[in-house]
Amino acid sequence: MTETRLRFPPSPTGYLHIGGARTALYNWLYAKKTGGKLILRIEDTDAERSTQESIQGILDGLEWLGIDWDEGPYFQTEFESDHEAAASRLLEEGKAYKCFCTKEELDAKREAAQKNKTAYGYDGTCRSLSGEEVAAKEAAGLAFVIRFKVPDRDAEIGYDDKVLGRIKAQYSEIEDFVIVRSTGKPLYLLCNVVDDIRDRISHIIRGSDHMTNTIRQVLLYQALDAPVPVFAHMPLTLDLKKAKISKRKHGEIVAVHFYKERGFIPWALSNFLVLLGWSPGDDKEFFTREELIDTFSLERINKTNSIFNYQKGNDKFFTDPKAISFNEHYLRSMPIEEIATMVKPFLAGEGLWDDSYENDKKEWFLSTLDLIRDRFQMLSDFGDRGRAYFSDEFTVEKKPLKKNILKHEGLKEWLPLLADRYEALDDFNLESAEQTARDLATELDIKPGVIINGMRTVVTGQLAGPSMFDILMAIGRERVVARLRGVAELYKE
Ligand code: GLU
């Protein structure tokens, strides 16, 4: 069997969109699954809209997601002579022709068709110009485009889409479409095919928004005597109101870099995105990279559009809650060493990183991350909601302050009293810390919860978290004692 060759050909006109990332993932998975190659090709022929910044963003996004490629990045602009040569070849072989119809003439014909309520398609006026006529028009300096000559056949043309099945049209329904502009620049439709032929692409997995091009592209493959690749068109991703997800409508949540900045685990996002439009056939949701490569198939790409459960203004969750639950899953289940590597930049960003976390305090660091990760959703939570574990400067959240501190005036004295007892303990450990707190509550004739919740608030600033006594051990006696003694500060505001 010949090698499968896939490609991801983004246009660098913006950041890497999560829809683009999903396309890249499907191509990558299929290349891996079939032992083939993934080619990265930057389609930068639109000089006005392509930017270096966008190219960099796409490369960074792919790298962050762990999508590696085998060839490239190639740049479409490096192959302009190939595109021109293909157009010339089609002209020479009589498979394309120069069209001198002016915009005004074409507009008038279109309007007339609209008035008569008939479908408009180019009528082939210039198809039958003789060599002399063409030469004369060119000599007169008339502008022309190059049109593809759709074969005059009373037959059907089509392809077998791996997702959608047979897609077909009648030759007679397809107009002679433009392949080279009057500026001499080949159109994208042609460039894309020429590049795919040169790169020997065997499978094209792309969004169904590209389907408007596909039948015409099949004609181009045939005209250029190249094998037609296998096509698989993926469903679009829509929001709850059935609108295509886009930056204009949904803002930054459609950008891969946004997930990186907010503390997503790359594989959690990848796993989520793959399932947005593909299903394994059962209800398994979490896959390792290898499992996904093994299970992935083009046939199980969904035919219907995918729903991204997000509406602008939904800020309780900053993205689809399912994506967040995927992140929680990986945050809780991945080896703690891997979590530590990913957490490091977030702590550093908050000024909380200490090199000892990789040396003499490594054990403490890993066990602390392990203790607190269960309630977190994002990697950024460690430097935010988890700040009290790494610094004495942290804020006490309003809710626990009101509920657990301000409602109990007595804590002003009780917590410093507890601090004294903790300081005096011979051995400050899980059992002794708990027993001491409970004994104090009994002595004072108050509920242990009042002491424990008050202590949680001054020690972590949070309403909820892991077991209180585990927290005390992680934070350490000295810091705990100082925080308990500082409780009076909280009543001052
Ligand atoms: N450059 C196109 C895009 O970014 C890709 C077209 C294709 O996959 O054929 O949408």
Short mmCIF file of C-alpha atoms and ligand atoms in Angstrom, two decimals:
data_model
loop_
_atom_site.label_atom_id
_atom_site.label_comp_id
_atom_site.label_asym_id
_atom_site.label_seq_id
_atom_site.Cartn_x
_atom_site.Cartn_y
_atom_site.Cartn_z
CA MET A 1 0.00 0.00 0.00
CA THR A 2 1.23 3.48 -0.73
CA GLU A 3 1.99 5.77 2.14
CA THR A 4 -0.86 7.93 3.45
CA ARG A 5 0.00 11.60 3.32
CA LEU A 6 -2.10 14.12 5.20
CA ARG A 7 -1.78 17.84 5.40
CA PHE A 8 -2.76 20.73 7.60
CA PRO A 9 -2.79 23.90 5.48
CA PRO A 10 -3.80 26.87 7.64
CA SER A 11 -4.12 30.36 6.22
CA PRO A 12 -2.09 32.59 8.56
CA THR A 13 -4.64 35.34 8.87
CA GLY A 14 -5.36 35.07 12.59
CA TYR A 15 -4.60 32.89 15.56
CA LEU A 16 -5.03 29.14 15.64
CA HIS A 17 -8.77 28.65 16.09
CA ILE A 18 -10.06 25.64 18.06
CA GLY A 19 -11.84 24.53 14.87
CA GLY A 20 -8.50 24.64 13.04
CA ALA A 21 -6.88 22.77 15.90
CA ARG A 22 -9.52 20.06 15.59
CA THR A 23 -8.82 19.76 11.87
CA ALA A 24 -5.11 19.49 12.62
CA LEU A 25 -5.79 16.83 15.26
CA TYR A 26 -7.87 14.68 12.92
CA ASN A 27 -5.20 14.82 10.22
CA TRP A 28 -2.47 14.13 12.76
CA LEU A 29 -4.36 11.19 14.27
CA TYR A 30 -5.04 9.68 10.89
CA ALA A 31 -1.43 10.09 9.80
CA LYS A 32 -0.26 8.39 13.00
CA LYS A 33 -2.86 5.68 12.76
CA THR A 34 -1.90 4.74 9.22
CA GLY A 35 1.82 5.13 9.73
CA GLY A 36 1.72 7.98 7.25
CA LYS A 37 3.02 11.52 7.20
CA LEU A 38 1.57 14.87 8.18
CA ILE A 39 2.64 17.85 6.10
CA LEU A 40 2.31 21.35 7.45
CA ARG A 41 1.74 23.88 4.72
CA ILE A 42 1.16 27.55 5.45
CA GLU A 43 -1.23 28.91 2.83
CA ASP A 44 0.08 32.44 2.78
CA THR A 45 -0.84 33.54 -0.72
CA ASP A 46 -3.21 36.20 0.57
CA ALA A 47 -0.42 38.70 1.16
CA GLU A 48 -2.67 41.35 2.62
CA ARG A 49 -4.12 39.19 5.34
CA SER A 50 -1.19 36.88 6.14
CA THR A 51 1.07 37.92 9.00
CA GLN A 52 4.25 36.65 10.57
CA GLU A 53 2.60 36.91 13.96
CA SER A 54 -0.15 34.58 12.86
CA ILE A 55 2.34 32.06 11.47
CA GLN A 56 4.16 32.06 14.79
CA GLY A 57 0.87 31.72 16.67
CA ILE A 58 -0.10 28.69 14.60
CA LEU A 59 3.28 27.00 15.13
CA ASP A 60 3.18 27.72 18.87
CA GLY A 61 -0.39 26.47 19.15
CA LEU A 62 0.39 23.19 17.37
CA GLU A 63 3.49 22.67 19.44
CA TRP A 64 1.59 23.34 22.66
CA LEU A 65 -1.09 20.83 21.65
CA GLY A 66 1.62 18.27 20.92
CA ILE A 67 0.76 18.01 17.23
CA ASP A 68 3.97 17.24 15.41
CA TRP A 69 4.40 17.11 11.66
CA ASP A 70 6.75 15.21 9.41
CA GLU A 71 7.34 17.70 6.62
CA GLY A 72 7.26 21.45 6.41
CA PRO A 73 6.31 24.01 7.22
CA TYR A 74 6.12 24.68 3.51
CA PHE A 75 4.92 28.08 2.43
CA GLN A 76 2.49 28.33 -0.44
CA THR A 77 4.13 31.53 -1.70
CA GLU A 78 7.31 29.55 -2.39
CA PHE A 79 5.49 27.61 -5.05
CA GLU A 80 3.93 30.36 -7.12
CA SER A 81 5.74 29.17 -10.22
CA ASP A 82 4.10 25.73 -9.83
CA HIS A 83 0.68 27.35 -9.70
CA GLU A 84 1.41 29.40 -12.81
CA ALA A 85 2.84 26.41 -14.63
CA ALA A 86 -0.32 24.41 -13.92
CA ALA A 87 -2.49 27.20 -15.30
CA SER A 88 -0.32 27.41 -18.44
CA ARG A 89 -0.47 23.68 -18.87
CA LEU A 90 -4.27 23.67 -18.68
CA LEU A 91 -4.35 26.47 -21.27
CA GLU A 92 -1.97 24.64 -23.60
CA GLU A 93 -3.91 21.40 -23.33
CA GLY A 94 -7.14 23.22 -24.14
CA LYS A 95 -8.52 22.52 -20.67
CA ALA A 96 -8.75 26.19 -19.85
CA TYR A 97 -9.21 29.37 -21.83
CA LYS A 98 -8.74 33.10 -21.62
CA CYS A 99 -11.91 35.02 -20.94
CA PHE A 100 -12.10 38.68 -21.87
CA CYS A 101 -15.64 39.34 -20.64
CA THR A 102 -15.70 42.51 -18.59
CA LYS A 103 -17.19 42.83 -15.16
CA GLU A 104 -19.95 45.03 -16.59
CA GLU A 105 -20.88 42.42 -19.17
CA LEU A 106 -20.98 39.67 -16.58
CA ASP A 107 -22.97 41.78 -14.11
CA ALA A 108 -25.54 42.57 -16.81
CA LYS A 109 -25.94 38.86 -17.59
CA ARG A 110 -26.27 38.02 -13.93
CA GLU A 111 -28.93 40.66 -13.43
CA ALA A 112 -30.85 39.50 -16.46
CA ALA A 113 -30.80 35.95 -15.11
CA GLN A 114 -32.04 37.19 -11.75
CA LYS A 115 -34.89 39.03 -13.43
CA ASN A 116 -35.88 35.93 -15.37
CA LYS A 117 -35.45 33.87 -12.22
CA THR A 118 -33.05 31.52 -13.97
CA ALA A 119 -29.85 30.23 -12.40
CA TYR A 120 -26.80 32.21 -13.42
CA GLY A 121 -23.61 30.57 -14.59
CA TYR A 122 -20.97 31.82 -16.95
CA ASP A 123 -22.35 31.26 -20.44
CA GLY A 124 -19.10 30.33 -22.14
CA THR A 125 -18.90 33.39 -24.41
CA CYS A 126 -15.10 33.19 -24.66
CA ARG A 127 -14.91 29.41 -24.87
CA SER A 128 -14.97 29.33 -28.59
CA LEU A 129 -12.75 32.30 -29.39
CA SER A 130 -10.29 31.38 -32.13
CA GLY A 131 -6.54 31.67 -31.66
CA GLU A 132 -6.56 34.80 -33.79
CA GLU A 133 -9.36 36.40 -31.81
CA VAL A 134 -7.54 35.78 -28.56
CA ALA A 135 -4.28 37.15 -29.98
CA ALA A 136 -6.05 40.27 -31.25
CA LYS A 137 -7.71 40.94 -27.91
CA GLU A 138 -4.45 40.49 -26.10
CA ALA A 139 -2.67 42.76 -28.57
CA ALA A 140 -5.34 45.36 -27.90
CA GLY A 141 -4.36 45.15 -24.24
CA LEU A 142 -7.67 43.71 -23.02
CA ALA A 143 -7.60 42.20 -19.58
CA PHE A 144 -8.50 38.55 -19.20
CA VAL A 145 -9.00 35.89 -16.59
CA ILE A 146 -8.35 32.21 -17.17
CA ARG A 147 -11.34 29.93 -16.84
CA PHE A 148 -11.37 26.20 -16.48
CA LYS A 149 -13.24 24.53 -19.32
CA VAL A 150 -15.67 22.16 -17.63
CA PRO A 151 -15.86 19.12 -19.92
CA ASP A 152 -18.99 19.08 -22.03
CA ARG A 153 -20.41 15.83 -20.83
CA ASP A 154 -23.86 14.63 -20.12
CA ALA A 155 -22.74 12.82 -17.02
CA GLU A 156 -22.26 13.02 -13.33
CA ILE A 157 -19.12 14.01 -11.49
CA GLY A 158 -18.54 13.30 -7.85
CA TYR A 159 -16.48 11.76 -5.09
CA ASP A 160 -17.01 9.42 -2.19
CA ASP A 161 -16.71 11.46 0.94
CA LYS A 162 -15.54 9.27 3.82
CA VAL A 163 -17.93 11.03 6.16
CA LEU A 164 -20.82 12.14 4.01
CA GLY A 165 -20.96 9.46 1.35
CA ARG A 166 -21.35 10.11 -2.37
CA ILE A 167 -21.30 13.80 -3.28
CA LYS A 168 -22.16 14.50 -6.89
CA ALA A 169 -23.20 17.00 -9.48
CA GLN A 170 -23.89 17.07 -13.22
CA TYR A 171 -21.08 18.43 -15.35
CA SER A 172 -23.68 20.73 -16.91
CA GLU A 173 -24.40 22.31 -13.52
CA ILE A 174 -20.86 23.56 -13.08
CA GLU A 175 -19.88 26.81 -14.73
CA ASP A 176 -16.49 27.43 -16.28
CA PHE A 177 -14.86 28.79 -13.17
CA VAL A 178 -11.99 31.23 -12.93
CA ILE A 179 -8.59 29.77 -12.05
CA VAL A 180 -6.39 32.83 -12.70
CA ARG A 181 -7.36 36.42 -11.94
CA SER A 182 -6.93 39.28 -14.39
CA THR A 183 -3.85 40.25 -12.39
CA GLY A 184 -2.26 36.97 -13.45
CA LYS A 185 -2.55 35.53 -9.95
CA PRO A 186 -3.84 31.96 -9.75
CA LEU A 187 -6.82 31.50 -7.48
CA TYR A 188 -6.64 29.68 -4.21
CA LEU A 189 -8.81 26.88 -5.55
CA LEU A 190 -6.09 25.98 -8.05
CA CYS A 191 -3.07 26.64 -5.81
CA ASN A 192 -4.49 24.34 -3.16
CA VAL A 193 -4.83 21.48 -5.67
CA VAL A 194 -1.42 22.06 -7.25
CA ASP A 195 0.20 21.96 -3.81
CA ASP A 196 -1.68 18.87 -2.77
CA ILE A 197 -0.58 17.12 -5.96
CA ARG A 198 3.06 18.14 -5.46
CA ASP A 199 2.93 17.10 -1.79
CA ARG A 200 1.36 13.78 -2.88
CA ILE A 201 -1.51 14.20 -0.45
CA SER A 202 -3.60 11.05 -0.28
CA HIS A 203 -6.29 12.14 2.21
CA ILE A 204 -7.86 15.54 2.79
CA ILE A 205 -9.70 15.97 6.07
CA ARG A 206 -11.14 19.45 6.31
CA GLY A 207 -14.19 21.40 7.41
CA SER A 208 -17.39 21.06 5.43
CA ASP A 209 -17.22 24.80 4.74
CA HIS A 210 -14.69 23.87 2.04
CA MET A 211 -17.15 21.60 0.25
CA THR A 212 -18.21 24.36 -2.11
CA ASN A 213 -14.77 23.94 -3.68
CA THR A 214 -14.42 20.21 -3.73
CA ILE A 215 -16.24 19.16 -6.89
CA ARG A 216 -14.40 21.84 -8.87
CA GLN A 217 -11.17 20.66 -7.34
CA VAL A 218 -11.94 17.09 -8.39
CA LEU A 219 -12.22 18.44 -11.97
CA LEU A 220 -8.82 20.05 -11.58
CA TYR A 221 -7.19 16.83 -10.35
CA GLN A 222 -8.60 15.01 -13.33
CA ALA A 223 -7.49 17.71 -15.75
CA LEU A 224 -3.99 17.62 -14.29
CA ASP A 225 -3.93 13.81 -14.57
CA ALA A 226 -3.46 13.38 -10.85
CA PRO A 227 -5.19 10.86 -8.61
CA VAL A 228 -8.05 12.40 -6.66
CA PRO A 229 -7.35 12.19 -2.92
CA VAL A 230 -9.79 10.74 -0.44
CA PHE A 231 -11.92 13.50 1.01
CA ALA A 232 -13.45 13.57 4.48
CA HIS A 233 -15.41 16.69 5.33
CA MET A 234 -15.94 17.31 9.00
CA PRO A 235 -19.00 18.91 10.56
CA LEU A 236 -18.85 22.52 11.65
CA THR A 237 -18.80 23.59 15.26
CA LEU A 238 -21.78 25.68 16.26
CA ASP A 239 -22.82 27.38 19.46
CA LEU A 240 -26.08 26.71 21.30
CA LYS A 241 -27.88 29.14 19.01
CA LYS A 242 -26.54 27.28 15.97
CA ALA A 243 -24.14 30.06 14.97
CA LYS A 244 -20.68 29.11 13.77
CA ILE A 245 -18.22 29.76 16.56
CA SER A 246 -16.11 32.74 15.70
CA LYS A 247 -13.99 35.41 17.24
CA ARG A 248 -16.47 38.09 16.27
CA LYS A 249 -19.29 36.37 18.11
CA HIS A 250 -17.51 34.55 20.91
CA GLY A 251 -14.27 36.41 21.46
CA GLU A 252 -11.04 34.83 22.57
CA ILE A 253 -12.55 31.51 23.64
CA VAL A 254 -12.14 30.30 20.07
CA ALA A 255 -8.35 30.82 20.19
CA VAL A 256 -6.06 27.99 21.25
CA HIS A 257 -3.67 30.39 22.99
CA PHE A 258 -6.48 31.47 25.28
CA TYR A 259 -6.77 27.94 26.67
CA LYS A 260 -3.04 27.84 27.20
CA GLU A 261 -3.10 31.13 29.09
CA ARG A 262 -6.07 30.13 31.21
CA GLY A 263 -4.34 26.98 32.40
CA PHE A 264 -5.64 24.19 30.24
CA ILE A 265 -3.69 20.97 30.00
CA PRO A 266 -2.96 20.57 26.28
CA TRP A 267 -4.07 16.97 26.10
CA ALA A 268 -7.33 17.78 27.91
CA LEU A 269 -8.16 20.30 25.20
CA SER A 270 -7.10 17.91 22.44
CA ASN A 271 -9.15 15.05 23.84
CA PHE A 272 -12.16 17.35 24.16
CA LEU A 273 -11.76 18.74 20.64
CA VAL A 274 -11.41 15.31 19.05
CA LEU A 275 -14.72 14.26 20.59
CA LEU A 276 -16.33 17.40 19.25
CA GLY A 277 -17.19 15.87 15.91
CA TRP A 278 -16.01 12.30 16.25
CA SER A 279 -17.21 9.46 18.43
CA PRO A 280 -15.59 6.17 19.33
CA GLY A 281 -18.91 4.33 19.10
CA ASP A 282 -19.27 3.85 22.84
CA ASP A 283 -19.34 6.26 25.73
CA LYS A 284 -15.66 6.25 26.50
CA GLU A 285 -14.47 9.83 26.85
CA PHE A 286 -10.93 9.90 28.14
CA PHE A 287 -8.25 8.57 25.85
CA THR A 288 -4.51 8.50 26.01
CA ARG A 289 -2.72 9.62 22.90
CA GLU A 290 -2.06 6.01 21.90
CA GLU A 291 -5.64 4.90 22.54
CA LEU A 292 -6.94 7.70 20.40
CA ILE A 293 -4.56 6.92 17.56
CA ASP A 294 -5.71 3.35 17.79
CA THR A 295 -9.44 4.08 17.88
CA PHE A 296 -9.68 7.01 15.51
CA SER A 297 -11.36 6.45 12.18
CA LEU A 298 -12.69 8.67 9.42
CA GLU A 299 -15.91 6.70 9.25
CA ARG A 300 -16.85 7.69 12.78
CA ILE A 301 -16.56 11.42 12.19
CA ASN A 302 -20.05 12.77 12.83
CA LYS A 303 -22.22 13.80 9.95
CA THR A 304 -24.10 16.39 11.93
CA ASN A 305 -22.70 19.64 13.23
CA SER A 306 -21.06 19.68 16.63
CA ILE A 307 -22.37 21.84 19.41
CA PHE A 308 -19.98 23.87 21.47
CA ASN A 309 -21.90 24.57 24.65
CA TYR A 310 -21.09 28.17 25.14
CA GLN A 311 -22.83 31.48 24.83
CA LYS A 312 -21.21 34.83 25.14
CA GLY A 313 -21.75 36.22 28.58
CA ASN A 314 -21.66 32.81 30.22
CA ASP A 315 -18.83 33.65 32.56
CA LYS A 316 -19.42 31.11 35.28
CA PHE A 317 -17.51 28.80 33.00
CA PHE A 318 -15.29 30.59 30.57
CA THR A 319 -15.78 27.93 27.95
CA ASP A 320 -17.82 24.80 27.32
CA PRO A 321 -18.29 23.17 30.76
CA LYS A 322 -17.47 19.84 29.21
CA ALA A 323 -14.04 21.14 28.19
CA ILE A 324 -13.53 22.25 31.79
CA SER A 325 -14.56 18.86 33.11
CA PHE A 326 -11.99 17.27 30.79
CA ASN A 327 -9.35 19.54 32.23
CA GLU A 328 -10.39 18.64 35.78
CA HIS A 329 -10.13 14.99 34.93
CA TYR A 330 -6.57 15.29 33.65
CA LEU A 331 -5.57 17.69 36.41
CA ARG A 332 -6.57 15.04 38.95
CA SER A 333 -5.34 11.94 37.24
CA MET A 334 -2.06 12.78 35.54
CA PRO A 335 1.23 11.87 37.26
CA ILE A 336 2.01 14.63 39.71
CA GLU A 337 5.47 15.20 38.21
CA GLU A 338 3.84 16.11 34.92
CA ILE A 339 1.41 18.43 36.65
CA ALA A 340 4.36 20.06 38.43
CA THR A 341 6.09 20.82 35.13
CA MET A 342 2.94 22.43 33.78
CA VAL A 343 2.22 24.38 36.97
CA LYS A 344 5.69 25.92 37.12
CA PRO A 345 5.08 28.76 34.60
CA PHE A 346 1.85 29.67 36.33
CA LEU A 347 3.54 29.95 39.72
CA ALA A 348 6.42 31.84 38.14
CA GLY A 349 3.94 34.21 36.52
CA GLU A 350 2.60 35.04 39.97
CA GLY A 351 6.07 35.45 41.44
CA LEU A 352 5.59 32.27 43.46
CA TRP A 353 8.16 30.00 41.93
CA ASP A 354 11.14 28.88 43.96
CA ASP A 355 13.94 26.77 42.53
CA SER A 356 13.99 24.68 45.69
CA TYR A 357 10.75 23.12 44.42
CA GLU A 358 12.91 21.20 42.01
CA ASN A 359 15.62 20.44 44.55
CA ASP A 360 15.46 20.08 48.31
CA LYS A 361 11.76 21.00 48.59
CA LYS A 362 10.72 18.81 45.70
CA GLU A 363 8.99 16.22 47.84
CA TRP A 364 7.06 18.89 49.73
CA PHE A 365 6.17 20.61 46.48
CA LEU A 366 4.83 17.48 44.79
CA SER A 367 2.83 16.37 47.80
CA THR A 368 1.34 19.83 48.20
CA LEU A 369 0.27 19.93 44.54
CA ASP A 370 -1.18 16.48 44.97
CA LEU A 371 -3.11 17.60 48.04
CA ILE A 372 -4.67 20.65 46.47
CA ARG A 373 -5.26 19.58 42.88
CA ASP A 374 -8.49 17.77 43.64
CA ARG A 375 -10.55 20.92 43.84
CA PHE A 376 -8.88 22.83 41.07
CA GLN A 377 -10.01 23.20 37.49
CA MET A 378 -7.14 24.98 35.80
CA LEU A 379 -3.35 24.99 36.12
CA SER A 380 -3.66 28.69 36.92
CA ASP A 381 -5.61 27.86 40.09
CA PHE A 382 -2.40 26.76 41.82
CA GLY A 383 -1.00 30.28 41.78
CA ASP A 384 -4.37 31.83 42.43
CA ARG A 385 -6.68 29.86 44.70
CA GLY A 386 -3.62 27.94 45.90
CA ARG A 387 -1.53 31.01 46.64
CA ALA A 388 -1.51 30.55 50.41
CA TYR A 389 0.55 27.39 50.05
CA PHE A 390 3.39 29.23 48.40
CA SER A 391 3.30 32.69 49.93
CA ASP A 392 2.24 34.56 53.06
CA GLU A 393 0.69 37.21 50.91
CA PHE A 394 -2.71 36.03 49.83
CA THR A 395 -6.20 37.42 49.96
CA VAL A 396 -8.97 36.02 52.06
CA GLU A 397 -12.06 35.54 49.93
CA LYS A 398 -15.14 37.51 50.91
CA LYS A 399 -17.49 34.59 51.38
CA PRO A 400 -15.46 32.65 53.97
CA LEU A 401 -14.48 35.91 55.62
CA LYS A 402 -18.10 36.77 56.26
CA LYS A 403 -19.29 33.30 57.06
CA ASN A 404 -16.39 31.85 59.00
CA ILE A 405 -14.70 34.85 60.61
CA LEU A 406 -16.81 37.97 60.98
CA LYS A 407 -19.82 36.05 62.29
CA HIS A 408 -17.75 34.77 65.22
CA GLU A 409 -16.17 37.59 67.25
CA GLY A 410 -14.73 35.02 69.64
CA LEU A 411 -12.28 33.72 67.03
CA LYS A 412 -10.18 36.83 67.65
CA GLU A 413 -9.13 35.19 70.91
CA TRP A 414 -9.70 31.53 70.17
CA LEU A 415 -7.41 31.25 67.15
CA PRO A 416 -4.40 32.90 68.88
CA LEU A 417 -5.03 30.55 71.79
CA LEU A 418 -4.90 27.62 69.40
CA ALA A 419 -1.69 29.06 67.97
CA ASP A 420 -0.10 28.98 71.44
CA ARG A 421 -1.07 25.35 71.88
CA TYR A 422 0.25 24.37 68.47
CA GLU A 423 3.51 26.08 69.26
CA ALA A 424 3.79 24.20 72.52
CA LEU A 425 3.17 20.75 71.02
CA ASP A 426 6.12 18.40 71.17
CA ASP A 427 5.13 16.83 67.94
CA PHE A 428 2.97 18.73 65.46
CA ASN A 429 1.35 16.04 63.34
CA LEU A 430 -2.03 15.17 61.83
CA GLU A 431 -3.38 13.58 64.98
CA SER A 432 -2.00 16.03 67.52
CA ALA A 433 -3.14 19.02 65.46
CA GLU A 434 -6.66 17.67 65.20
CA GLN A 435 -6.89 16.60 68.84
CA THR A 436 -5.64 19.98 70.02
CA ALA A 437 -8.25 21.84 67.95
CA ARG A 438 -11.06 19.59 69.17
CA ASP A 439 -9.97 19.79 72.81
CA LEU A 440 -9.96 23.55 72.59
CA ALA A 441 -13.49 23.59 71.16
CA THR A 442 -14.68 21.35 73.99
CA GLU A 443 -13.05 23.54 76.59
CA LEU A 444 -14.60 26.65 75.11
CA ASP A 445 -17.89 24.88 74.65
CA ILE A 446 -18.17 25.77 70.98
CA LYS A 447 -18.62 23.59 67.92
CA PRO A 448 -15.32 22.26 66.53
CA GLY A 449 -16.52 23.45 63.11
CA VAL A 450 -16.27 27.06 64.22
CA ILE A 451 -12.60 26.61 65.05
CA ILE A 452 -11.85 24.48 62.01
CA ASN A 453 -13.63 26.70 59.48
CA GLY A 454 -12.13 29.81 61.03
CA MET A 455 -8.72 28.20 60.86
CA ARG A 456 -9.24 27.22 57.21
CA THR A 457 -10.11 30.80 56.37
CA VAL A 458 -7.09 32.42 58.01
CA VAL A 459 -4.68 29.74 56.84
CA THR A 460 -5.79 29.40 53.19
CA GLY A 461 -8.14 32.32 52.47
CA GLN A 462 -10.55 29.82 50.90
CA LEU A 463 -13.99 28.54 51.78
CA ALA A 464 -13.28 24.95 50.88
CA GLY A 465 -10.32 22.73 50.22
CA PRO A 466 -8.68 19.49 51.28
CA SER A 467 -8.85 18.11 54.80
CA MET A 468 -7.90 20.89 57.21
CA PHE A 469 -5.25 18.93 59.04
CA ASP A 470 -3.57 17.84 55.83
CA ILE A 471 -3.46 21.51 54.94
CA LEU A 472 -1.80 22.38 58.25
CA MET A 473 0.92 19.83 57.60
CA ALA A 474 1.51 21.18 54.10
CA ILE A 475 1.74 24.76 55.22
CA GLY A 476 3.86 23.94 58.28
CA ARG A 477 3.62 24.82 61.93
CA GLU A 478 5.45 28.13 61.82
CA ARG A 479 3.30 29.66 59.12
CA VAL A 480 0.10 28.24 60.60
CA VAL A 481 0.89 29.74 64.00
CA ALA A 482 1.64 33.15 62.51
CA ARG A 483 -1.57 33.14 60.46
CA LEU A 484 -3.72 32.09 63.41
CA ARG A 485 -2.22 34.90 65.48
CA GLY A 486 -2.93 37.42 62.74
CA VAL A 487 -6.70 36.76 62.77
CA ALA A 488 -7.54 40.14 64.36
CA GLU A 489 -6.39 41.87 61.16
CA LEU A 490 -9.36 40.38 59.34
CA TYR A 491 -11.87 42.24 61.49
CA LYS A 492 -10.37 45.62 60.67
CA GLU A 493 -11.75 46.33 57.20
N1 GLU B 1 -6.15 27.27 3.92
C1 GLU B 1 -7.45 26.73 4.09
C2 GLU B 1 -8.00 27.20 5.43
O1 GLU B 1 -7.24 27.59 6.28
C3 GLU B 1 -7.43 25.22 4.07
C4 GLU B 1 -8.08 24.64 2.89
C5 GLU B 1 -8.04 23.13 2.82
O2 GLU B 1 -7.96 22.44 3.83
O3 GLU B 1 -8.09 22.64 1.69
O4 GLU B 1 -9.18 27.19 5.62
#
